[in-house]
Short mmCIF file of C-alpha atoms in Angstrom, two decimals:
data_model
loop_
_atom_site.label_atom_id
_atom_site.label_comp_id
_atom_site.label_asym_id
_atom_site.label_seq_id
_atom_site.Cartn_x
_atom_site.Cartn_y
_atom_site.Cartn_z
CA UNK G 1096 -8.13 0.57 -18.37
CA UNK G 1097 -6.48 2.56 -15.14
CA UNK G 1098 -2.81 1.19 -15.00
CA UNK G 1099 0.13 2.01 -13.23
CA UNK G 1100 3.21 -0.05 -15.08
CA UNK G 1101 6.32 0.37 -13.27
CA UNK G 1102 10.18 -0.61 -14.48
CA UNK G 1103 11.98 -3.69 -14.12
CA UNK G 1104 14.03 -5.39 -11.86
CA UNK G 1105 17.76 -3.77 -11.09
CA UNK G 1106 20.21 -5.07 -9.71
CA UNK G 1107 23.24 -2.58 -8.02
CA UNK G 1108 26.39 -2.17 -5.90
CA UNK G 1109 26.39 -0.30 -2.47
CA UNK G 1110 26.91 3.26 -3.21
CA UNK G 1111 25.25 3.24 -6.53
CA UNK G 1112 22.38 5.40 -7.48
CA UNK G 1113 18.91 4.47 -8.84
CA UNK G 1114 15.64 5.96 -10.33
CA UNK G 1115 12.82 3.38 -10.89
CA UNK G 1116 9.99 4.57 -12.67
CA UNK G 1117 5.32 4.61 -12.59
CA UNK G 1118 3.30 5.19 -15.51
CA UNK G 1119 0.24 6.21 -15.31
CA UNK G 1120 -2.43 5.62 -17.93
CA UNK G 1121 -6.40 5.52 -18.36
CA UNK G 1122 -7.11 8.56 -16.12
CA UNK G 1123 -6.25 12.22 -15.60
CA UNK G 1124 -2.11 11.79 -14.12
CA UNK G 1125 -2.23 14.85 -12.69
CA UNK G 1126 -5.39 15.05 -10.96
CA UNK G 1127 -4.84 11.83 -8.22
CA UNK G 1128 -1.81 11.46 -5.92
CA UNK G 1129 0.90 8.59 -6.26
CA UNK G 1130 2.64 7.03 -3.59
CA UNK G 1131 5.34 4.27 -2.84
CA UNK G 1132 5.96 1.32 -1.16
CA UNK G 1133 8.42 -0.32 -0.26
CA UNK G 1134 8.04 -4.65 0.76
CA UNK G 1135 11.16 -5.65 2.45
CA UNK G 1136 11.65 -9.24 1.40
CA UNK G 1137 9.35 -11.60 3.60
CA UNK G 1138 8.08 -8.19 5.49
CA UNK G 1139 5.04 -6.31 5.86
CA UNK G 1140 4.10 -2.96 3.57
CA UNK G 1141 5.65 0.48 4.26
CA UNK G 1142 4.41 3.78 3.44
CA UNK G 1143 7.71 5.82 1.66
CA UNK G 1144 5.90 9.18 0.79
CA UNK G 1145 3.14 9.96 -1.75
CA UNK G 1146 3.27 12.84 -4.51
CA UNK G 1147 0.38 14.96 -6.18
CA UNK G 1148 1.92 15.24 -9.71
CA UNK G 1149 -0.32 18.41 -10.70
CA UNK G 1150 1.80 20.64 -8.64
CA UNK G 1151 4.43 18.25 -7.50
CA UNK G 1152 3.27 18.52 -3.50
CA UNK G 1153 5.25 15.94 -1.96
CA UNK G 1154 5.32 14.11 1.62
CA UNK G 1155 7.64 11.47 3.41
CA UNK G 1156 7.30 8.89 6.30
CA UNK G 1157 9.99 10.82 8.62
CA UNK G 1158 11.46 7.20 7.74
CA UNK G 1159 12.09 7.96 4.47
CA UNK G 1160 12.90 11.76 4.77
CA UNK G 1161 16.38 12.39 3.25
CA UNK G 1162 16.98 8.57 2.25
CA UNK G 1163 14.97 9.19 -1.26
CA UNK G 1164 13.72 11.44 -3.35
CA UNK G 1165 9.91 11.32 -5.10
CA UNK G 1166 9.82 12.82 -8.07
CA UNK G 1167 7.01 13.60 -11.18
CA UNK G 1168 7.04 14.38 -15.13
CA UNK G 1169 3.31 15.38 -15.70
CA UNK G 1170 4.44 15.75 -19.18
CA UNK G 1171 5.14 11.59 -19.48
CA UNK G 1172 2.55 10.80 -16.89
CA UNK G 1173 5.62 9.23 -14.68
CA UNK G 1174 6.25 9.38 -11.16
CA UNK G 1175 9.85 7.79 -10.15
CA UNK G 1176 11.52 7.05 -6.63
CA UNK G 1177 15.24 7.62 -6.37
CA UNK G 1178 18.36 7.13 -4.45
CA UNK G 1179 21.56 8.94 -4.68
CA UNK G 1180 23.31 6.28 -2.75
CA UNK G 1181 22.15 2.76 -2.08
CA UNK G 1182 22.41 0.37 0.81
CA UNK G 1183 22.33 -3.15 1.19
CA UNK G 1184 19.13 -2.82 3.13
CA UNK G 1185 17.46 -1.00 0.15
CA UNK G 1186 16.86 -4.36 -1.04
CA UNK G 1187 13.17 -4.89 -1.41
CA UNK G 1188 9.75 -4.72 -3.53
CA UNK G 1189 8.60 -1.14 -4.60
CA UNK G 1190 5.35 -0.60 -5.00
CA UNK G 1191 3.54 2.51 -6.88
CA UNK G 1192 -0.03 3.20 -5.96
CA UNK G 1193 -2.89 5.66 -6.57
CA UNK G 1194 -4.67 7.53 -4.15
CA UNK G 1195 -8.10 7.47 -5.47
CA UNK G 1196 -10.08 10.58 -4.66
CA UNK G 1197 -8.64 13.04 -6.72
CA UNK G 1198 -6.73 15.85 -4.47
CA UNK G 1199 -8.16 14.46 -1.36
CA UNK G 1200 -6.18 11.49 -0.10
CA UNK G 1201 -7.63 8.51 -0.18
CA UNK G 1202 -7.05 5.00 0.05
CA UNK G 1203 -5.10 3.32 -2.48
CA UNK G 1204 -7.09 1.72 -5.25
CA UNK G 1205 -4.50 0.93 -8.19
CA UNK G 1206 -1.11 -0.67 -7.37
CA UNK G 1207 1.63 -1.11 -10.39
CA UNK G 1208 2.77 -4.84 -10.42
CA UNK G 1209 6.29 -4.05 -8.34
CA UNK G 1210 10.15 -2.73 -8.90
CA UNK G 1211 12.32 -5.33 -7.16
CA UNK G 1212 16.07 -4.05 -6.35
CA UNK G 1213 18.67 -6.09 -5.29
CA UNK G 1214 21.76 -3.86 -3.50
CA UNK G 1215 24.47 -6.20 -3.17
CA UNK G 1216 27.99 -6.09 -3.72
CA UNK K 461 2.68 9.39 13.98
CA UNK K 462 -0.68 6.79 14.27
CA UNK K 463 0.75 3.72 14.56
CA UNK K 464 -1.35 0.50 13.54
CA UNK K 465 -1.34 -2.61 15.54
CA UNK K 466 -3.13 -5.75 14.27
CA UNK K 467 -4.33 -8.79 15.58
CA UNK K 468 -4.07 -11.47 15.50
CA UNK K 469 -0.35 -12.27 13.85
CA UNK K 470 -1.75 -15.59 12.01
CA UNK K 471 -5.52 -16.80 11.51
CA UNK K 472 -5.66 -20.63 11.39
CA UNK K 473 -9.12 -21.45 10.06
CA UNK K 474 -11.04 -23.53 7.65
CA UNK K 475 -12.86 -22.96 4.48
CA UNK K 476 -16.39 -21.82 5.54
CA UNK K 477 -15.70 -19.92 8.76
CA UNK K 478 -15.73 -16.69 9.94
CA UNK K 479 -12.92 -14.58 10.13
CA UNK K 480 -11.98 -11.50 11.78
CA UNK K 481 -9.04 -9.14 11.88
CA UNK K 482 -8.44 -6.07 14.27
CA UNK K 483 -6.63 -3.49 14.02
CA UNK K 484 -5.94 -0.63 16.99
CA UNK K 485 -4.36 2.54 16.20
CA UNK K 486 -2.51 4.80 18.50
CA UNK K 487 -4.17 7.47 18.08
CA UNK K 488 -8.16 7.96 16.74
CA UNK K 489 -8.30 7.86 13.03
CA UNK K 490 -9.66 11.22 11.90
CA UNK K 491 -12.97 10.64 9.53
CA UNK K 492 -12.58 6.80 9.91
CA UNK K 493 -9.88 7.24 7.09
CA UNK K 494 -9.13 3.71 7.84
CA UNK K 495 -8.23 1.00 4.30
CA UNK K 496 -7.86 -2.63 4.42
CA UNK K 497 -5.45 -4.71 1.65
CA UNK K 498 -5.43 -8.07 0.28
CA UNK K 499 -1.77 -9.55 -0.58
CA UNK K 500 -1.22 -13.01 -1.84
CA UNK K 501 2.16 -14.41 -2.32
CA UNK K 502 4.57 -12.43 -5.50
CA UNK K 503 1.27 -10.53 -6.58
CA UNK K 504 0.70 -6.28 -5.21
CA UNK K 505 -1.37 -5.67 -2.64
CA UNK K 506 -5.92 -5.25 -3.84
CA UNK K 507 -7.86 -2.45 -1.84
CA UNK K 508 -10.85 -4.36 -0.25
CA UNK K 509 -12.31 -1.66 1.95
CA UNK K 510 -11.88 1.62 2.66
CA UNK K 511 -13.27 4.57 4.61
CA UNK K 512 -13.68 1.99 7.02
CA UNK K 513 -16.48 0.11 5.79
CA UNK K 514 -16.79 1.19 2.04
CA UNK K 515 -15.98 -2.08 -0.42
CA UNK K 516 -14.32 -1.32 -3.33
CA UNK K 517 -15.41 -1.89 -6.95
CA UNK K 518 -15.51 -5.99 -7.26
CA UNK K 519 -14.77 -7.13 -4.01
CA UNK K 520 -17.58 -9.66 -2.61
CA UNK K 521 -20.09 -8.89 -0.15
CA UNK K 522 -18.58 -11.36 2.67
CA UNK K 523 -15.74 -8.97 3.17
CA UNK K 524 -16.80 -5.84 5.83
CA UNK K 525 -15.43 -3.86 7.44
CA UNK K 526 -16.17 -1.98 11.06
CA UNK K 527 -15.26 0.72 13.85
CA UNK K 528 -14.37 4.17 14.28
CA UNK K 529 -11.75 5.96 16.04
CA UNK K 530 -9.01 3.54 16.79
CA UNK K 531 -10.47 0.25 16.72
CA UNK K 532 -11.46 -1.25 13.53
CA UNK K 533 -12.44 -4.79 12.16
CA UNK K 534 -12.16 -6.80 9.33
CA UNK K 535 -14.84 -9.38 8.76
CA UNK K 536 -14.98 -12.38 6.33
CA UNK K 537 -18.06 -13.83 6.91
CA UNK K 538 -17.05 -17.15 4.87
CA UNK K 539 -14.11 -17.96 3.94
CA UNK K 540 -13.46 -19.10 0.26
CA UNK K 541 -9.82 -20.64 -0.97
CA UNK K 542 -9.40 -17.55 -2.79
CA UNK K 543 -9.41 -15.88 0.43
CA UNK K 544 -6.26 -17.42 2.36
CA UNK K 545 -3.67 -14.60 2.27
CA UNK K 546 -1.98 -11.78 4.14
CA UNK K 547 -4.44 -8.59 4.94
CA UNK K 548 -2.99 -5.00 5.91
CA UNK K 549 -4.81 -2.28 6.72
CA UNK K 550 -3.57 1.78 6.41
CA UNK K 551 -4.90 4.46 8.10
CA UNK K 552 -4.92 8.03 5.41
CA UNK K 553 -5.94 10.50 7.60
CA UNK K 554 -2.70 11.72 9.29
CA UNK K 555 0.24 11.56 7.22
CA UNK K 556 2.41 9.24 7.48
CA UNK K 557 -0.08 6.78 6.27
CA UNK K 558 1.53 4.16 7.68
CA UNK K 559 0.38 0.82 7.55
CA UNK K 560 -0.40 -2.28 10.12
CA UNK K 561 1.96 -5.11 10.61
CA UNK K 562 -0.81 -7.56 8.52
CA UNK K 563 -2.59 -10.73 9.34
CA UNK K 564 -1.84 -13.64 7.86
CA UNK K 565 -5.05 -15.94 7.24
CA UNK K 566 -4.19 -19.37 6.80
CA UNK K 567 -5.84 -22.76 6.04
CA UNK K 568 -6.42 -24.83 8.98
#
């Protein structure tokens, strides 16, 4: 079965740093891009930046530039989503997903289940 | 950036009726790289269409999707109970691939 499983729910203090973690199983890891999402509680879905763990090619929303980092272990089939400093208005659903047409992007047909972080002091 | 606009906000409608979503881009959407999502309440979002039209693997034949360039509709020709829930749709042909501000389709 194609799964992505992603970490559990964290809670953190403004100014604290994260890494939440998507594993990949049932399929070739490095052969289909992964991208996040982030939910802001009660809000609509918004494209963070999606990675291509074969050679670790890597792009961000200009919304997301600089505020995290996307990141790959082809070795552990794991792509993670970082921050070296977060914000109360971090606080939101993360969502890992698989663009599903190899090296071409496509549309995203697997979604892990979710990372919720809470940033509050 | 292509930035997606849909339509309406909320769908008020009743078990058995047509519905149908728009959503206008900014800018055309190269090779109709155009997605639509399915979210219901604390569960990730399902891919119900893509390349504009294309249903993916299990999803019924009363959801289609239309259009090319920037206009682009989602059709549910009728609705089931399973059915009342927010839908998004993402355009992946110019990165960002941002997404549209969703459509909530409620029970009348």
């Amino acid at each position: 079965e194609v799964q992505l499983v992603q970490s559990g729910a964290e809670v953190k203090k403004p100014g604290e740093s994260l890494k939440i973690s998507c594993k990949g199983s049932g399929y070739s890891f490095t052969s289909y891009w992964i991208g996040w999402v982030r939910q802001m509680p009660g809000k609509g879905l918004e494209w963070m930046g999606i990675i291509y763990p074969g050679d670790s090619d890597t792009r961000y929303s200009p919304s997301f530039q600089g505020q995290v980092t996307i990141s790959a272990d082809k070795s552990i089939s794991t792509a993670y989503l970082q921050w070296s400093s977060l914000k109360a208005s971090d606080t939101a659903m993360y969502y890992c997903a698989r663009s599903g047409d190899g090296y071409n992007l496509s549309a995203f047909d697997i979604w892990g289940q979710g990372t919720m972080v809470t940033v509050s002091s | 950036e292509i930035v997606l606009t849909q339509s309406p906000g909320t769908l008020s409608l009743s078990p058995g009726e047509r519905a149908t979503l728009s959503c206008r881009a900014s800018q055309s959407v190269s090779s109709s790289y155009l997605a639509w999502y399915q979210q219901k309440p604390g569960q990730a979002p399902r891919l119900l269409i893509y390349g504009a039209s294309s249903r993916a693997t299990g999803i019924p034949d009363r959801f289609s999707g239309s259009g090319s360039g920037t206009d682009f509709t989602l059709t549910i020709s009728r609705l089931e109970p399973e059915d009342f829930a927010v839908y998004y749709c993402q355009q992946y042909g110019s990165s960002p691939f941002g997404f549209g501000g969703g459509t909530k389709v409620e029970i009348k």
